[in-house]
mmCIF file of C-alpha atoms in Angstrom:
data_model
loop_
_atom_site.group_PDB
_atom_site.id
_atom_site.type_symbol
_atom_site.label_atom_id
_atom_site.label_comp_id
_atom_site.label_asym_id
_atom_site.label_seq_id
_atom_site.Cartn_x
_atom_site.Cartn_y
_atom_site.Cartn_z
ATOM 1 C CA UNK A 161 32.155 25.475 -2.130
ATOM 2 C CA UNK A 162 29.458 27.179 -4.232
ATOM 3 C CA UNK A 163 28.380 25.469 -7.385
ATOM 4 C CA UNK A 164 29.133 27.833 -10.304
ATOM 5 C CA UNK A 165 27.410 27.786 -13.776
ATOM 6 C CA UNK A 166 30.704 26.069 -15.101
ATOM 7 C CA UNK A 167 30.255 23.293 -12.345
ATOM 8 C CA UNK A 168 26.660 22.687 -13.516
ATOM 9 C CA UNK A 169 27.727 22.517 -17.108
ATOM 10 C CA UNK A 170 30.439 19.936 -16.428
ATOM 11 C CA UNK A 171 28.013 17.794 -14.395
ATOM 12 C CA UNK A 172 25.563 18.017 -17.350
ATOM 13 C CA UNK A 173 28.204 17.110 -19.778
ATOM 14 C CA UNK A 174 29.089 14.125 -17.691
ATOM 15 C CA UNK A 175 25.499 13.035 -17.542
ATOM 16 C CA UNK A 176 25.009 13.910 -13.943
ATOM 17 C CA UNK A 177 22.208 16.273 -13.109
ATOM 18 C CA UNK A 178 22.662 18.430 -10.098
ATOM 19 C CA UNK A 179 21.471 16.639 -6.897
ATOM 20 C CA UNK A 180 18.979 19.314 -6.043
ATOM 21 C CA UNK A 181 17.094 18.807 -9.391
ATOM 22 C CA UNK A 182 15.830 15.372 -8.287
ATOM 23 C CA UNK A 183 12.300 15.464 -7.106
ATOM 24 C CA UNK A 184 11.699 13.943 -3.649
ATOM 25 C CA UNK A 185 8.873 14.012 -1.083
ATOM 26 C CA UNK A 186 5.183 13.771 -2.200
ATOM 27 C CA UNK A 187 5.058 14.357 -5.920
ATOM 28 C CA UNK A 188 1.822 15.077 -7.962
ATOM 29 C CA UNK A 189 1.359 12.672 -10.856
ATOM 30 C CA UNK A 190 -1.396 11.663 -13.303
ATOM 31 C CA UNK A 191 -2.067 8.536 -15.352
ATOM 32 C CA UNK A 192 -4.415 7.937 -18.281
ATOM 33 C CA UNK A 193 -6.128 4.626 -17.706
ATOM 34 C CA UNK A 194 -9.031 3.120 -19.813
ATOM 35 C CA UNK A 195 -9.640 6.530 -21.528
ATOM 36 C CA UNK A 196 -9.698 8.793 -18.235
ATOM 37 C CA UNK A 197 -7.062 10.663 -16.510
ATOM 38 C CA UNK A 198 -6.580 10.183 -12.839
ATOM 39 C CA UNK A 199 -4.432 12.064 -10.388
ATOM 40 C CA UNK A 200 -2.357 10.315 -7.803
ATOM 41 C CA UNK A 201 0.870 10.829 -5.684
ATOM 42 C CA UNK A 202 4.238 9.197 -5.228
ATOM 43 C CA UNK A 203 6.429 9.827 -2.191
ATOM 44 C CA UNK A 204 10.090 9.564 -2.945
ATOM 45 C CA UNK A 205 12.698 9.396 -0.082
ATOM 46 C CA UNK A 206 14.895 12.487 0.395
ATOM 47 C CA UNK A 207 18.076 10.393 -0.303
ATOM 48 C CA UNK A 208 16.588 8.872 -3.388
ATOM 49 C CA UNK A 209 19.466 7.453 -5.704
ATOM 50 C CA UNK A 210 18.392 6.208 -9.274
ATOM 51 C CA UNK A 211 21.555 3.996 -9.164
ATOM 52 C CA UNK A 212 20.189 1.648 -6.636
ATOM 53 C CA UNK A 213 16.870 -0.416 -6.647
ATOM 54 C CA UNK A 214 14.306 0.765 -4.008
ATOM 55 C CA UNK A 215 11.531 -1.073 -2.376
ATOM 56 C CA UNK A 216 8.021 -0.126 -3.558
ATOM 57 C CA UNK A 217 4.807 0.172 -1.289
ATOM 58 C CA UNK A 218 1.360 0.387 -2.838
ATOM 59 C CA UNK A 219 -1.074 2.031 -0.502
ATOM 60 C CA UNK A 220 -4.846 1.812 -0.801
ATOM 61 C CA UNK A 221 -6.774 4.448 0.856
ATOM 62 C CA UNK A 222 -10.118 4.196 2.717
ATOM 63 C CA UNK A 223 -13.580 5.318 1.748
ATOM 64 C CA UNK A 224 -13.204 8.865 3.089
ATOM 65 C CA UNK A 225 -10.321 9.624 0.845
ATOM 66 C CA UNK A 226 -12.167 8.862 -2.490
ATOM 67 C CA UNK A 227 -12.261 11.669 -5.160
ATOM 68 C CA UNK A 228 -10.226 13.225 -7.793
ATOM 69 C CA UNK A 229 -7.730 15.728 -6.259
ATOM 70 C CA UNK A 230 -5.001 13.100 -6.030
ATOM 71 C CA UNK A 231 -3.823 14.347 -2.586
ATOM 72 C CA UNK A 232 -6.385 13.014 -0.111
ATOM 73 C CA UNK A 233 -4.997 9.563 -0.162
ATOM 74 C CA UNK A 234 -1.824 10.835 1.588
ATOM 75 C CA UNK A 235 -3.639 12.425 4.428
ATOM 76 C CA UNK A 236 -4.498 9.175 6.393
ATOM 77 C CA UNK A 237 -2.587 6.031 7.114
ATOM 78 C CA UNK A 238 0.797 5.621 5.436
ATOM 79 C CA UNK A 239 1.083 9.226 4.380
ATOM 80 C CA UNK A 240 0.932 10.428 7.946
ATOM 81 C CA UNK A 241 3.626 7.843 8.864
ATOM 82 C CA UNK A 242 5.847 9.027 6.112
ATOM 83 C CA UNK A 243 5.644 12.627 7.268
ATOM 84 C CA UNK A 244 6.316 11.803 10.914
ATOM 85 C CA UNK A 245 9.058 9.094 10.465
ATOM 86 C CA UNK A 246 10.502 9.392 6.904
ATOM 87 C CA UNK A 247 13.639 7.460 8.020
ATOM 88 C CA UNK A 248 11.524 4.328 8.792
ATOM 89 C CA UNK A 249 10.087 4.062 5.388
ATOM 90 C CA UNK A 250 12.968 4.126 2.722
ATOM 91 C CA UNK A 251 10.783 3.207 -0.191
ATOM 92 C CA UNK A 252 8.911 4.597 -3.257
ATOM 93 C CA UNK A 253 5.378 4.910 -1.845
ATOM 94 C CA UNK A 254 2.530 4.843 -4.406
ATOM 95 C CA UNK A 255 -0.914 6.582 -3.600
ATOM 96 C CA UNK A 256 -3.639 5.907 -6.274
ATOM 97 C CA UNK A 257 -7.058 7.450 -5.667
ATOM 98 C CA UNK A 258 -10.341 5.736 -6.197
ATOM 99 C CA UNK A 259 -13.175 8.061 -7.550
ATOM 100 C CA UNK A 260 -16.263 8.661 -5.359
ATOM 101 C CA UNK A 261 -18.788 5.784 -5.026
ATOM 102 C CA UNK A 262 -16.061 3.251 -6.154
ATOM 103 C CA UNK A 263 -14.205 0.479 -4.191
ATOM 104 C CA UNK A 264 -10.813 -1.179 -4.689
ATOM 105 C CA UNK A 265 -12.191 -4.020 -6.819
ATOM 106 C CA UNK A 266 -12.669 -4.488 -10.603
ATOM 107 C CA UNK A 267 -11.734 -1.375 -12.522
ATOM 108 C CA UNK A 268 -10.224 0.417 -9.607
ATOM 109 C CA UNK A 269 -8.068 -2.476 -8.665
ATOM 110 C CA UNK A 270 -6.790 -2.337 -12.240
ATOM 111 C CA UNK A 271 -6.181 1.401 -11.776
ATOM 112 C CA UNK A 272 -4.201 0.876 -8.629
ATOM 113 C CA UNK A 273 -1.943 -1.692 -10.567
ATOM 114 C CA UNK A 274 -1.532 0.610 -13.482
ATOM 115 C CA UNK A 275 -0.532 3.427 -11.154
ATOM 116 C CA UNK A 276 1.985 1.122 -9.479
ATOM 117 C CA UNK A 277 3.375 0.135 -12.897
ATOM 118 C CA UNK A 278 3.758 3.763 -13.826
ATOM 119 C CA UNK A 279 5.719 4.443 -10.649
ATOM 120 C CA UNK A 280 8.014 1.472 -11.242
ATOM 121 C CA UNK A 281 8.717 2.690 -14.707
ATOM 122 C CA UNK A 282 9.493 6.260 -13.586
ATOM 123 C CA UNK A 283 11.767 5.417 -10.558
ATOM 124 C CA UNK A 284 14.320 2.787 -9.944
ATOM 125 C CA UNK A 285 12.603 -0.028 -7.963
ATOM 126 C CA UNK A 286 13.255 -3.391 -6.890
ATOM 127 C CA UNK A 287 10.816 -5.974 -8.456
ATOM 128 C CA UNK A 288 11.494 -8.291 -5.657
ATOM 129 C CA UNK A 289 10.284 -6.075 -2.850
ATOM 130 C CA UNK A 290 6.947 -4.725 -3.885
ATOM 131 C CA UNK A 291 4.581 -4.471 -0.971
ATOM 132 C CA UNK A 292 0.824 -3.869 -0.619
ATOM 133 C CA UNK A 293 -1.025 -2.290 2.232
ATOM 134 C CA UNK A 294 -4.458 -0.646 2.736
ATOM 135 C CA UNK A 295 -6.781 0.752 5.414
ATOM 136 C CA UNK A 296 -10.533 -0.081 5.854
ATOM 137 C CA UNK A 297 -11.856 -0.141 2.157
ATOM 138 C CA UNK A 298 -8.130 -0.281 1.242
ATOM 139 C CA UNK A 299 -7.795 -3.310 3.461
ATOM 140 C CA UNK A 300 -10.506 -4.959 1.534
ATOM 141 C CA UNK A 301 -8.650 -3.974 -1.607
ATOM 142 C CA UNK A 302 -5.422 -5.532 -0.212
ATOM 143 C CA UNK A 303 -7.084 -8.837 0.290
ATOM 144 C CA UNK A 304 -8.632 -8.438 -3.205
ATOM 145 C CA UNK A 305 -5.345 -7.652 -5.000
ATOM 146 C CA UNK A 306 -3.560 -10.190 -2.926
ATOM 147 C CA UNK A 307 -6.107 -12.817 -4.016
ATOM 148 C CA UNK A 308 -5.901 -11.949 -7.685
ATOM 149 C CA UNK A 309 -2.059 -11.233 -7.919
ATOM 150 C CA UNK A 310 -0.256 -13.097 -5.166
ATOM 151 C CA UNK A 311 2.856 -13.533 -7.375
ATOM 152 C CA UNK A 312 3.427 -9.773 -7.571
ATOM 153 C CA UNK A 313 3.923 -8.847 -3.931
ATOM 154 C CA UNK A 314 6.478 -9.693 -1.335
ATOM 155 C CA UNK A 315 4.173 -9.034 1.646
ATOM 156 C CA UNK A 316 0.752 -7.741 2.546
ATOM 157 C CA UNK A 317 -0.458 -5.382 5.386
ATOM 158 C CA UNK A 318 -4.200 -5.087 5.582
ATOM 159 C CA UNK A 319 -5.327 -2.786 8.348
ATOM 160 C CA UNK A 320 -8.878 -3.019 9.554
ATOM 161 C CA UNK A 321 -9.675 -4.801 6.403
ATOM 162 C CA UNK A 322 -12.543 -7.125 5.522
ATOM 163 C CA UNK A 323 -14.156 -9.555 3.304
ATOM 164 C CA UNK A 324 -17.818 -9.409 4.148
ATOM 165 C CA UNK A 325 -19.269 -6.074 5.527
ATOM 166 C CA UNK A 326 -21.705 -4.701 3.108
ATOM 167 C CA UNK A 327 -22.232 -7.060 0.087
ATOM 168 C CA UNK A 328 -23.878 -4.297 -2.049
ATOM 169 C CA UNK A 329 -21.017 -1.760 -1.721
ATOM 170 C CA UNK A 330 -18.205 -4.376 -1.356
ATOM 171 C CA UNK A 331 -19.015 -7.495 -3.368
ATOM 172 C CA UNK A 332 -17.576 -10.733 -2.146
ATOM 173 C CA UNK A 333 -14.850 -11.549 -4.731
ATOM 174 C CA UNK A 334 -14.449 -15.253 -4.148
ATOM 175 C CA UNK A 335 -15.937 -17.525 -6.897
ATOM 176 C CA UNK A 336 -19.685 -18.248 -6.431
ATOM 177 C CA UNK A 337 -20.649 -21.303 -4.419
ATOM 178 C CA UNK A 338 -17.568 -21.267 -2.205
ATOM 179 C CA UNK A 339 -18.562 -22.184 1.327
ATOM 180 C CA UNK A 340 -15.798 -20.559 3.170
ATOM 181 C CA UNK A 341 -14.433 -17.334 1.476
ATOM 182 C CA UNK A 342 -11.786 -16.807 4.167
ATOM 183 C CA UNK A 343 -10.341 -20.221 3.539
ATOM 184 C CA UNK A 344 -10.452 -19.643 -0.188
ATOM 185 C CA UNK A 345 -8.602 -16.256 0.075
ATOM 186 C CA UNK A 346 -6.121 -17.845 2.430
ATOM 187 C CA UNK A 347 -5.379 -20.683 -0.043
ATOM 188 C CA UNK A 348 -4.327 -18.051 -2.679
ATOM 189 C CA UNK A 349 -2.048 -15.986 -0.368
ATOM 190 C CA UNK A 350 -0.746 -18.553 2.063
ATOM 191 C CA UNK A 351 2.857 -18.164 0.698
ATOM 192 C CA UNK A 352 2.868 -14.363 1.372
ATOM 193 C CA UNK A 353 4.090 -12.884 4.681
ATOM 194 C CA UNK A 354 1.143 -10.928 6.032
ATOM 195 C CA UNK A 355 0.841 -8.498 8.924
ATOM 196 C CA UNK A 356 -2.732 -7.768 10.084
ATOM 197 C CA UNK A 357 -3.852 -4.937 12.387
ATOM 198 C CA UNK A 358 -7.394 -4.321 13.678
ATOM 199 C CA UNK A 359 -8.791 -2.431 16.889
ATOM 200 C CA UNK A 360 -11.000 -4.647 18.970
ATOM 201 C CA UNK A 361 -13.424 -1.676 19.587
ATOM 202 C CA UNK A 362 -13.883 -1.068 15.813
ATOM 203 C CA UNK A 363 -17.365 0.226 15.256
ATOM 204 C CA UNK A 364 -17.209 0.332 11.423
ATOM 205 C CA UNK A 365 -15.486 -2.931 10.539
ATOM 206 C CA UNK A 366 -16.100 -5.613 13.074
ATOM 207 C CA UNK A 367 -12.847 -7.058 14.398
ATOM 208 C CA UNK A 368 -14.216 -10.485 13.643
ATOM 209 C CA UNK A 369 -13.343 -9.746 9.999
ATOM 210 C CA UNK A 370 -9.651 -9.825 10.674
ATOM 211 C CA UNK A 371 -9.842 -12.642 13.377
ATOM 212 C CA UNK A 372 -11.572 -14.992 10.829
ATOM 213 C CA UNK A 373 -9.050 -14.149 8.073
ATOM 214 C CA UNK A 374 -6.079 -14.637 10.383
ATOM 215 C CA UNK A 375 -7.563 -17.999 11.638
ATOM 216 C CA UNK A 376 -7.960 -19.178 7.966
ATOM 217 C CA UNK A 377 -4.379 -18.021 7.112
ATOM 218 C CA UNK A 378 -2.944 -19.949 10.169
ATOM 219 C CA UNK A 379 -4.817 -22.983 9.226
ATOM 220 C CA UNK A 380 -3.449 -22.778 5.652
ATOM 221 C CA UNK A 381 0.168 -22.532 7.037
ATOM 222 C CA UNK A 382 0.777 -18.853 6.285
ATOM 223 C CA UNK A 383 3.333 -16.663 7.896
ATOM 224 C CA UNK A 384 0.961 -14.174 9.572
ATOM 225 C CA UNK A 385 1.317 -11.653 12.316
ATOM 226 C CA UNK A 386 -1.772 -10.326 13.956
ATOM 227 C CA UNK A 387 -1.848 -7.165 16.151
ATOM 228 C CA UNK A 388 -5.220 -6.574 17.759
ATOM 229 C CA UNK A 389 -5.325 -3.141 19.483
ATOM 230 C CA UNK A 390 -7.396 -3.076 22.831
ATOM 231 C CA UNK A 391 -9.884 -0.404 23.106
ATOM 232 C CA UNK A 392 -8.953 1.167 19.549
ATOM 233 C CA UNK A 393 -11.951 2.049 17.288
ATOM 234 C CA UNK A 394 -11.790 2.295 13.439
ATOM 235 C CA UNK A 395 -8.593 4.337 13.160
ATOM 236 C CA UNK A 396 -6.173 1.424 13.893
ATOM 237 C CA UNK A 397 -3.996 2.641 11.266
ATOM 238 C CA UNK A 398 -2.639 5.300 13.455
ATOM 239 C CA UNK A 399 -0.921 2.953 15.917
ATOM 240 C CA UNK A 400 -0.601 0.392 13.225
ATOM 241 C CA UNK A 401 1.912 2.320 11.044
ATOM 242 C CA UNK A 402 3.310 3.976 14.236
ATOM 243 C CA UNK A 403 4.790 0.564 15.158
ATOM 244 C CA UNK A 404 8.544 0.694 14.436
ATOM 245 C CA UNK A 405 8.599 -3.069 14.028
ATOM 246 C CA UNK A 406 6.215 -2.945 11.085
ATOM 247 C CA UNK A 407 8.562 -1.328 8.513
ATOM 248 C CA UNK A 408 11.530 -3.322 9.918
ATOM 249 C CA UNK A 409 9.482 -6.537 9.384
ATOM 250 C CA UNK A 410 8.147 -5.461 5.969
ATOM 251 C CA UNK A 411 11.478 -4.471 4.355
ATOM 252 C CA UNK A 412 13.020 -7.851 5.478
ATOM 253 C CA UNK A 413 10.616 -9.550 3.026
ATOM 254 C CA UNK A 414 11.406 -10.256 -0.561
ATOM 255 C CA UNK A 415 10.245 -12.598 -3.355
#
């Protein structure tokens, strides 16, 4: 039956906006943070219902998606998976963007957290199921945010991440004087479920970065899954997010 103007009026009087008025898909948003305005995107499931609480995924992009347009972070990694298999990812997905020449540490890490908070305020989300994932530079950011805020997340998914690659561009964020930074990070996040992905032929971030982190996590008693992809170079996020088991595992975790 076609909805008439009277139908819409009755819905409005009942406090029920027409279903098609709800925004879903990739949505443009902006946030003012520490005196500057930053564009970002949020992806909202097609069947989003504000009467239920939804899981939230914070995605940290890689170095190639830095900028200010707000859309580039959705073009690699999780954004691609959402477009190909939206039914696998029934969550509010948040895509902040780091400016050129910055990394997901310090001010940009705080920007990511502020963007996450803005999305949680706008949409109906489940505080017990907030997940963190990132690729390459974003994998470094996932270790960083997990290290500093382990109490906020229900699970971590770093893909081709690292602690030590380029100390000038990506400072080691563990306290000075620590003999083993991998063990130090592991000690902070050992209570979090963690899924790590890395290609063994990665020519940008050596696979040893993930191997060392996984070994430290296992030694600390963490629940960690490690997927090492034979013959895969740096773009391990493509097969990583294509794995149907990953979202099933992720959404089974809660705080």
